[in-house]
Short mmCIF file of C-alpha atoms in Angstrom, two decimals:
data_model
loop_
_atom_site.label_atom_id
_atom_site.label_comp_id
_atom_site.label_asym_id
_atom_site.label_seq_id
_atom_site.Cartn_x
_atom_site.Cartn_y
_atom_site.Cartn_z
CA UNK A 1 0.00 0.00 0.00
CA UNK A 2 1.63 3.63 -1.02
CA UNK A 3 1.44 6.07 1.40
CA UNK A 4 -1.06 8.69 -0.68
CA UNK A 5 -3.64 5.59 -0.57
CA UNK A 6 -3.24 4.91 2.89
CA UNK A 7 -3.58 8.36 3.59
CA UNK A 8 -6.71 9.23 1.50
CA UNK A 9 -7.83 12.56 0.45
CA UNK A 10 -5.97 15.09 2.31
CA UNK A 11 -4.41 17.56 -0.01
CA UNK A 12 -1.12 17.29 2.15
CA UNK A 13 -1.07 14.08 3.87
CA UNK A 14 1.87 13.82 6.96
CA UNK A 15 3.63 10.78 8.11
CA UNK A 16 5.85 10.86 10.91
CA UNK A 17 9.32 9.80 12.15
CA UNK A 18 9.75 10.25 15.88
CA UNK A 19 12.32 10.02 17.70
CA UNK A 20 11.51 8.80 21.38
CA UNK A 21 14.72 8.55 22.56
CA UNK A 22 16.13 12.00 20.99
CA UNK A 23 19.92 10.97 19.41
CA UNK A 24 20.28 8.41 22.79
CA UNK A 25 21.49 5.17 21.70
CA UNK A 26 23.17 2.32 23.45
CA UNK A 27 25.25 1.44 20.42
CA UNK A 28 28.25 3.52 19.04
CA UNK A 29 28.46 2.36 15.09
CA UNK A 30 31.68 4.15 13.76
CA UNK A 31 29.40 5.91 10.88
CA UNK A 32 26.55 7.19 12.77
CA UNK A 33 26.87 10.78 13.78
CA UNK A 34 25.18 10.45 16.74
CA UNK A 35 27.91 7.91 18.03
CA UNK A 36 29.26 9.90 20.82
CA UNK A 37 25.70 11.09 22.29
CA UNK A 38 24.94 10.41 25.90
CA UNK A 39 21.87 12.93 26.69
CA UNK A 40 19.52 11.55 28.36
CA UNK A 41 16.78 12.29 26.20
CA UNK A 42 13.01 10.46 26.40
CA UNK A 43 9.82 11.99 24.77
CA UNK A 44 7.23 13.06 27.46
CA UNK A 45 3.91 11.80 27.88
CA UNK A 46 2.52 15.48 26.82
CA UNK A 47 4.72 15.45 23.60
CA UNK A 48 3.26 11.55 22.63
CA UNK A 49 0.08 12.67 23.19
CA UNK A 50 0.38 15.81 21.26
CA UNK A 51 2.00 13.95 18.65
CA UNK A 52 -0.66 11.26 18.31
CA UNK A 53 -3.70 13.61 18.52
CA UNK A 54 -2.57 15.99 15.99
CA UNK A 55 -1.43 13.64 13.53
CA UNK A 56 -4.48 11.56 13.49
CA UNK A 57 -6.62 14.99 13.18
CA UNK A 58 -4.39 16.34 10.33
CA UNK A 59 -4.64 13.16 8.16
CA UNK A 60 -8.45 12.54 8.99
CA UNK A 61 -7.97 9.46 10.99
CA UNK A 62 -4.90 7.89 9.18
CA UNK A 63 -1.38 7.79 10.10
CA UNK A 64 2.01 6.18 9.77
CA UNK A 65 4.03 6.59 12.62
CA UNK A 66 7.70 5.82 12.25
CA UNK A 67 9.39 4.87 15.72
CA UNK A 68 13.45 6.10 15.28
CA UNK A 69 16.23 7.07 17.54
CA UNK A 70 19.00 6.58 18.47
CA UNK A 71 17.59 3.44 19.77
CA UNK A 72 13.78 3.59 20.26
CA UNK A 73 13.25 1.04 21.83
CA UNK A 74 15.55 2.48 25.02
CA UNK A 75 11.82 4.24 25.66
CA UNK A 76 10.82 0.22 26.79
CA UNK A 77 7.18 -1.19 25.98
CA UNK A 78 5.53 0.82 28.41
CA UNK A 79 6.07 4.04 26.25
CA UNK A 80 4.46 2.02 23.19
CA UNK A 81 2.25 0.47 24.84
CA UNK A 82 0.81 3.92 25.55
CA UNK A 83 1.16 5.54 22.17
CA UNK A 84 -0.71 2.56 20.89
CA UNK A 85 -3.44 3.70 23.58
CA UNK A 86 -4.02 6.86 22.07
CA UNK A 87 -4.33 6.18 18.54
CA UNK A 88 -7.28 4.53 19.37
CA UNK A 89 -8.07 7.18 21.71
CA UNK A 90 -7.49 9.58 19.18
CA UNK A 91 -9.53 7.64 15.84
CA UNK A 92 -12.20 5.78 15.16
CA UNK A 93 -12.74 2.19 15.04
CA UNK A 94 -12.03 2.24 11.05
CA UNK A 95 -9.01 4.65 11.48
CA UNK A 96 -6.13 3.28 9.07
CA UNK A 97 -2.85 3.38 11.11
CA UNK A 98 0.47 2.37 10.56
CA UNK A 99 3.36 1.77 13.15
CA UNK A 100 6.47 0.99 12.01
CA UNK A 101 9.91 0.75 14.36
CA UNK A 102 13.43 0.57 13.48
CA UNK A 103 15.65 -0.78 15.83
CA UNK A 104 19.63 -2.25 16.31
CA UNK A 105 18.22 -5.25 17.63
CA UNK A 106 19.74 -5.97 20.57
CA UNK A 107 17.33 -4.65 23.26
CA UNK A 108 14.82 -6.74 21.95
CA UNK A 109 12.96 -9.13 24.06
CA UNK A 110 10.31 -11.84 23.81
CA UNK A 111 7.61 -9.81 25.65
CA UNK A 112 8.18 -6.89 23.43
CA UNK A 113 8.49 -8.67 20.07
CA UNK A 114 4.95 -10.28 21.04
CA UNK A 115 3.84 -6.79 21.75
CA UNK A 116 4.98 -5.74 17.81
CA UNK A 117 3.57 -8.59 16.81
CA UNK A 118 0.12 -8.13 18.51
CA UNK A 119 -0.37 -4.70 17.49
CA UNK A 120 0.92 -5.24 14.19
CA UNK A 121 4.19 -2.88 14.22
CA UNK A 122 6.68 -2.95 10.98
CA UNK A 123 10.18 -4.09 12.18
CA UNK A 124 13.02 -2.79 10.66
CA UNK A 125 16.86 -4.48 12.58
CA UNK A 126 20.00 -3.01 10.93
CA UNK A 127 22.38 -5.65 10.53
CA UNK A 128 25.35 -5.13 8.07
CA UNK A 129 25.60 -8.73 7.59
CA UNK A 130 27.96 -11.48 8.76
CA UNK A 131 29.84 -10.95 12.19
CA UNK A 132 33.23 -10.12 10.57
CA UNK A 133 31.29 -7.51 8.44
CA UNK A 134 29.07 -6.28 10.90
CA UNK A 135 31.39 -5.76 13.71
CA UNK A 136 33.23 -3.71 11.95
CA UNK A 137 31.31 -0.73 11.95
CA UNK A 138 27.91 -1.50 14.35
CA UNK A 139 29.64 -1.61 17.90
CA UNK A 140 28.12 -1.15 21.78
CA UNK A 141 30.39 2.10 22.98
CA UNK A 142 32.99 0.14 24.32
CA UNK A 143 33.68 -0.88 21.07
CA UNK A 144 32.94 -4.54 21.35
CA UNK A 145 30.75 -5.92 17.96
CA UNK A 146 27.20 -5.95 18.19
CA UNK A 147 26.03 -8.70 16.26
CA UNK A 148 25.54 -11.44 18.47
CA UNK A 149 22.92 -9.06 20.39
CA UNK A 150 21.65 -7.70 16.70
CA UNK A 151 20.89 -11.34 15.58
CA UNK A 152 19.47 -12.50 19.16
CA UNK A 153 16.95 -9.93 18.73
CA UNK A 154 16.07 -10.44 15.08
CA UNK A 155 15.99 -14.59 16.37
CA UNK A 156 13.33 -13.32 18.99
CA UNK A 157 11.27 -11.29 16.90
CA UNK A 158 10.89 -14.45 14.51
CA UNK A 159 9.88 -16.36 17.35
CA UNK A 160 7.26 -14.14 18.14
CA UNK A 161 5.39 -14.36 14.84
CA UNK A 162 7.23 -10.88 13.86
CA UNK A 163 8.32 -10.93 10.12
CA UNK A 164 11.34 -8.20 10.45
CA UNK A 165 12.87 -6.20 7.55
CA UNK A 166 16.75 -5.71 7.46
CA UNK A 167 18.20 -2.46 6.62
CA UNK A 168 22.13 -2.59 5.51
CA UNK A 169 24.26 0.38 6.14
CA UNK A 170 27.24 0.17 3.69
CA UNK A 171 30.67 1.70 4.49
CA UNK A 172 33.80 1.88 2.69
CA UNK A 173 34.55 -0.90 4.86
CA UNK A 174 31.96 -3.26 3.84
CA UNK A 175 32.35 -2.24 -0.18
CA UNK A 176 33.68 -5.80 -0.97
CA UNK A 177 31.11 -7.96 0.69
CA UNK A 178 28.05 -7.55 -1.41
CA UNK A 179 27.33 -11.18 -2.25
CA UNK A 180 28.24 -12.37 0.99
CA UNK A 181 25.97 -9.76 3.00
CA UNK A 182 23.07 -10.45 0.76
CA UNK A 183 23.33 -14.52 1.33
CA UNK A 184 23.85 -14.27 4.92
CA UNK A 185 20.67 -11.92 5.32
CA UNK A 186 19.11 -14.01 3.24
CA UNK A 187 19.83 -17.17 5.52
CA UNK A 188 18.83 -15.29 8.56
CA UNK A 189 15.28 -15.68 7.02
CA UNK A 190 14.81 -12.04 5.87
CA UNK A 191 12.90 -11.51 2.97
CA UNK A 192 12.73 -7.71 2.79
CA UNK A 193 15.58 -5.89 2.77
CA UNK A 194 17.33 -2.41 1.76
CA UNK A 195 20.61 -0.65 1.73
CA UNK A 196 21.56 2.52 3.06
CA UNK A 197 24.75 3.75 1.05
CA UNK A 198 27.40 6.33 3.62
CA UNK A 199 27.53 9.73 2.46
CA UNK A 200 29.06 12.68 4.26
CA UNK A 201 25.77 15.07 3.40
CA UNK A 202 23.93 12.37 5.89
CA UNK A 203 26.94 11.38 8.56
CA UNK A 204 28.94 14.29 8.78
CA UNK A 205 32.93 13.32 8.34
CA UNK A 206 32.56 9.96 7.42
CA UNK A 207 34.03 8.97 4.01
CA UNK A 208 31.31 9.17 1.14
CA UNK A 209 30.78 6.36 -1.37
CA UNK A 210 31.39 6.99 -5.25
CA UNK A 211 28.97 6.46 -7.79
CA UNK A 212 31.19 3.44 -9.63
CA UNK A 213 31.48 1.71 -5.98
CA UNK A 214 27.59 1.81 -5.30
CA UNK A 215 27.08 1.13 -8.65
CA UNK A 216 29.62 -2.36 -8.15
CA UNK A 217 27.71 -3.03 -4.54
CA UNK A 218 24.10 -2.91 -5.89
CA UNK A 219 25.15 -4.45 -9.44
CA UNK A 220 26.34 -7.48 -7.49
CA UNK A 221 23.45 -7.26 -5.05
CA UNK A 222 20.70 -7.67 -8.49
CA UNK A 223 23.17 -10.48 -9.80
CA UNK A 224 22.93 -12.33 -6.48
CA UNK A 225 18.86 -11.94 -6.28
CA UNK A 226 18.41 -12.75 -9.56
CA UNK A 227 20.91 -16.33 -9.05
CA UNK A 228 18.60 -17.18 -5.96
CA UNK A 229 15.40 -16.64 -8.28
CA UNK A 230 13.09 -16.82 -5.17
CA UNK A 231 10.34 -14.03 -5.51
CA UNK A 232 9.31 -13.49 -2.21
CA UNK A 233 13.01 -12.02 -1.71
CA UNK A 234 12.19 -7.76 -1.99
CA UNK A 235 15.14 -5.49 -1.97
CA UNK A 236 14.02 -1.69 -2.11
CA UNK A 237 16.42 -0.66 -4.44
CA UNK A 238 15.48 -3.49 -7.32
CA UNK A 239 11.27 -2.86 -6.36
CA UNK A 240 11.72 0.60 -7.73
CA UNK A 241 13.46 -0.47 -10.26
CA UNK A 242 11.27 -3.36 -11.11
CA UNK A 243 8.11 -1.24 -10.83
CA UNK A 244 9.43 1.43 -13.62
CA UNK A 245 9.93 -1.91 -15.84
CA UNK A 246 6.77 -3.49 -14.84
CA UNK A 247 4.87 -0.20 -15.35
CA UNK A 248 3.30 0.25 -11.75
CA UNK A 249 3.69 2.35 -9.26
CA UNK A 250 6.05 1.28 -5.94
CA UNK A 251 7.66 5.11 -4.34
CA UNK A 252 9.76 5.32 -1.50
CA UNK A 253 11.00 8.11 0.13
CA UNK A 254 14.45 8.64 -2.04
CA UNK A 255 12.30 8.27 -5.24
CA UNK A 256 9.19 10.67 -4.56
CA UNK A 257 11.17 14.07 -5.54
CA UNK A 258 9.92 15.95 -2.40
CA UNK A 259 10.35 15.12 1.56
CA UNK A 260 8.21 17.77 2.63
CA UNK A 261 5.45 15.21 3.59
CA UNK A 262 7.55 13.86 5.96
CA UNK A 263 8.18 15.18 9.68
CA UNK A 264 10.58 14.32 12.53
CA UNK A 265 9.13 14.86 15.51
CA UNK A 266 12.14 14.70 18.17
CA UNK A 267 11.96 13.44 22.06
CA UNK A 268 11.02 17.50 22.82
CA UNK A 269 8.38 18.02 20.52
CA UNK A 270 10.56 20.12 17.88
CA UNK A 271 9.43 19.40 14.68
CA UNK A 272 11.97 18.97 11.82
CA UNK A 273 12.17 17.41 8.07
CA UNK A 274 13.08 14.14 7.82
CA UNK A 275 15.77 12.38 10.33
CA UNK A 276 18.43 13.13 7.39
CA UNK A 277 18.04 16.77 7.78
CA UNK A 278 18.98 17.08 10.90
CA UNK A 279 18.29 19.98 12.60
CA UNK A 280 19.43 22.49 10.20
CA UNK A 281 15.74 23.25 9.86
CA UNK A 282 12.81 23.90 12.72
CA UNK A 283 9.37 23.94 11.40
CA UNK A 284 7.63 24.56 15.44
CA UNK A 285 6.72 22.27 18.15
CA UNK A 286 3.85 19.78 18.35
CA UNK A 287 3.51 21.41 21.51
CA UNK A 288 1.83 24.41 20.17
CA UNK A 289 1.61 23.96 16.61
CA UNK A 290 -0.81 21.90 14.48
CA UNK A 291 0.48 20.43 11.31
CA UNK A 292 -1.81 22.71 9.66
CA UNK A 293 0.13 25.77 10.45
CA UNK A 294 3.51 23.80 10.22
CA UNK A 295 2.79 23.41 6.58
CA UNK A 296 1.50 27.05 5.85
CA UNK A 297 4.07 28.54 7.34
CA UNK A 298 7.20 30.43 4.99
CA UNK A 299 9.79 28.10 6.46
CA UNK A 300 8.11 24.66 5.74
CA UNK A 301 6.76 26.27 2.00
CA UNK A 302 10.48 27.39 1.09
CA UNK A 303 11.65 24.39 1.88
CA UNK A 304 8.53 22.03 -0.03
CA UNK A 305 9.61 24.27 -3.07
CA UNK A 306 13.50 23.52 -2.88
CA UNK A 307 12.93 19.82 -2.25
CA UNK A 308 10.50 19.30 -5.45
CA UNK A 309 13.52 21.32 -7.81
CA UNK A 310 14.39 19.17 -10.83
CA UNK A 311 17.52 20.24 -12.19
CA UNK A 312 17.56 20.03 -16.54
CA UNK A 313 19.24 16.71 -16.66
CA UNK A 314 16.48 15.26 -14.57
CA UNK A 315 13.91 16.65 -16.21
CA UNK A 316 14.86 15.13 -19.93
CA UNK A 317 15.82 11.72 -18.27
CA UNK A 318 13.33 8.88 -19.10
CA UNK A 319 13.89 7.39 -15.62
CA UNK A 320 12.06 10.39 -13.96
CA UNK A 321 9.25 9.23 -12.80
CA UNK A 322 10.79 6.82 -10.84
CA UNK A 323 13.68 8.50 -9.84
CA UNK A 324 12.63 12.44 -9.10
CA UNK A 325 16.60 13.23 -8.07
CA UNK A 326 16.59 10.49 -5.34
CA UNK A 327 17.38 11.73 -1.92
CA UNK A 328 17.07 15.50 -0.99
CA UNK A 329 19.39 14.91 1.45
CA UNK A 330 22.13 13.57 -1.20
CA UNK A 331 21.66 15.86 -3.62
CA UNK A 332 25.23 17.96 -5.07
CA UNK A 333 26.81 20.30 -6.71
CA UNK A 334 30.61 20.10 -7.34
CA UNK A 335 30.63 17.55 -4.64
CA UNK A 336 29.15 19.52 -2.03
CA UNK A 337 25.88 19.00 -0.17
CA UNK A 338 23.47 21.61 -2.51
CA UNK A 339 19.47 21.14 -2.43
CA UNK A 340 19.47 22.12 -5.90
CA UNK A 341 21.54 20.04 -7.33
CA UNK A 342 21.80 16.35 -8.45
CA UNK A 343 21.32 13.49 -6.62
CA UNK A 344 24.86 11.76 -5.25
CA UNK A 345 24.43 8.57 -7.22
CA UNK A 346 22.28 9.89 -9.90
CA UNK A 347 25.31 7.76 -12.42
CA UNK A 348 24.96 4.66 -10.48
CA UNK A 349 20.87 4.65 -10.60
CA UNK A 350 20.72 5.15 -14.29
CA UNK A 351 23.08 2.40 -14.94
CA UNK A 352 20.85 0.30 -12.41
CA UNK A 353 17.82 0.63 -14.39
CA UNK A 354 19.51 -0.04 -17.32
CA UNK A 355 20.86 -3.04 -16.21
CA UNK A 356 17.29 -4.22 -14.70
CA UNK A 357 15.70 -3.21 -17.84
CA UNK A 358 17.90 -5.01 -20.15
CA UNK A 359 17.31 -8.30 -17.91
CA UNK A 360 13.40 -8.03 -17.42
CA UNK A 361 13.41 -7.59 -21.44
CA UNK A 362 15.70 -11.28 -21.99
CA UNK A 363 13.12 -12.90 -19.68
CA UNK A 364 10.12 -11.76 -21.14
CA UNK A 365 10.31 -11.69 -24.58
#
């Protein structure tokens, strides 16, 4: 289901990412730029109520609420266990709500994974894949590896009746390992999965990822799904691919143009754009602002109006429509972080869908 159906008729729908934990996290992976944080941070009862309530009113009894941190699930089940309270507080009986949580895993336990399971949350555990790879970059802060926890929790969740999706952070460090990350979260019994490529516009001073080497990672990663041949396997950045081919529509965030549907709302009650913004950018508080007035307002309209620019070159590519200049938060000019520029791997995305294309076309003649 896209989000615009889910979402129905509002002229500008919201979904949310919320951070209940602020930037607190118990792990300290080497590319995260919120390694080093120790604030105690945890979103008050007044802020998730706030939060809840307004949403729900703004999008006419539908929502997606996206549970992020630092480590959201530091806030423990009581904290979710309320927010799930209000929503149906908050809607009616036919309300159309979605909670999704992404998590490092290792907090997890078998009473909470029932509770996602019973109240039908979306799981997302980043793992990076095997325990070489993984430790190499997703460590607790005394820099011992963190996938023994990572997989313990992922191994509970599955218990419970939870079907989790794995998101894959890739690093300079983890370039060479495509085909072996893919197999081993594909024997961990994951059948949805994504990739999340290191760039410095998103983690500060970590070292960015070239076109030709995410073009090499993902080229391997289609090569390996294709080899398996098992269609239940989903891997966001082939679906979008896939649905341009296939003629139907499948967005995601890094492929609908514009982020300016989409609002952090951190541990305070600040509300920002998306989690890969930042806080460069303060749109008000949930506090004392509805999302009506949020979205009215000159800061949140300026920035609607830089997100949806299409440079030229995107606008006379054919892959537009899927595409829309990717992420606005990986978008450059000469290198550098600019809104109004190109998307970061713009190169390796074309070359993608050419690839895809040319394959789809050999197998159905």
């Amino acid at each position: 289901m896209t989000k615009t159906s889910l979402l129905g008729s509002n002229p500008f729908w919201v979904s949310l990412q919320i951070k209940a934990t602020g930037g607190l996290c118990n792990l300290g992976c080497r590319y995260c730029i919120n390694r080093n944080s120790r604030e105690l941070t945890f979103m008050s009862d007044d802020v998730l109520k706030a939060t809840v309530q307004k949403a729900l009113y703004h999008n006419r009894d539908m929502a997606v609420f996206c549970w992020f941190g630092g480590e959201p699930t530091l806030a423990r089940q009581g904290f979710y266990e309320k927010a799930v309270a209000y929503q149906k507080e908050y809607s009616s009986p036919s309300a159309r709500i979605v909670n999704q949580i992404q998590t490092n895993g290792t907090l997890i336990t078998l009473e909470l994974a029932t509770f996602f399971r019973e109240n039908s949350f979306g799981v997302g555990v980043s793992i990076d894949g095997p325990e070489e790879i993984h430790n190499k970059m997703r460590v607790i802060k005394s820099g011992r590896g963190s996938y023994h926890l990572a997989v313990r929790g992922l191994r509970l969740l599955q218990d419970a009746g939870v079907n989790p999706s794995v998101i894959v952070t890739v690093s300079k460090e983890t370039l060479p390992f495509a085909r072996q990350v893919f197999r081993h979260v594909v024997e961990l019994g994951i059948r949805r999965l994504s990739y999340s490529p290191v760039l410095d516009s998103a983690v500060g001073e970590y070292p960015s990822i070239t076109n030709d080497e995410w073009y090499g990672y993902i080229r391997q990663v289609f090569d390996e799904w294709c080899r398996l041949g098992d269609p239940e396997i989903e891997v966001r950045e082939l679906n979008e691919v896939i649905a341009w081919v296939s003629q139907v529509s499948e967005p995601c965030c890094s492929s609908l143009g514009t982020c300016s549907h989409w609002f952090l709302v951190d541990h305070d009650g600040d509300i920002y754009p998306c989690e890969k913004w930042g806080k460069s950018i303060k749109f008000g508080n949930v506090l004392t602002h509805d999302f009506s007035e949020i979205i009215k307002n000159s800061t949140h309209r300026r920035f609607a109006r830089l997100t949806s620019y299409k440079p030229e070159k995107c606008q006379r590519c054919r892959f537009l429509s899927v595409c829309n200049n990717g992420c606005t938060q990986m978008r450059v000019i000469g290198g550098e972080f600019d809104i109004l520029g190109l998307y970061a791997f713009c190169q390796q995305r074309k070359a993608l869908f050419r690839d895809v294309e040319s394959a789809f076309s050999r197998a159905i003649p």
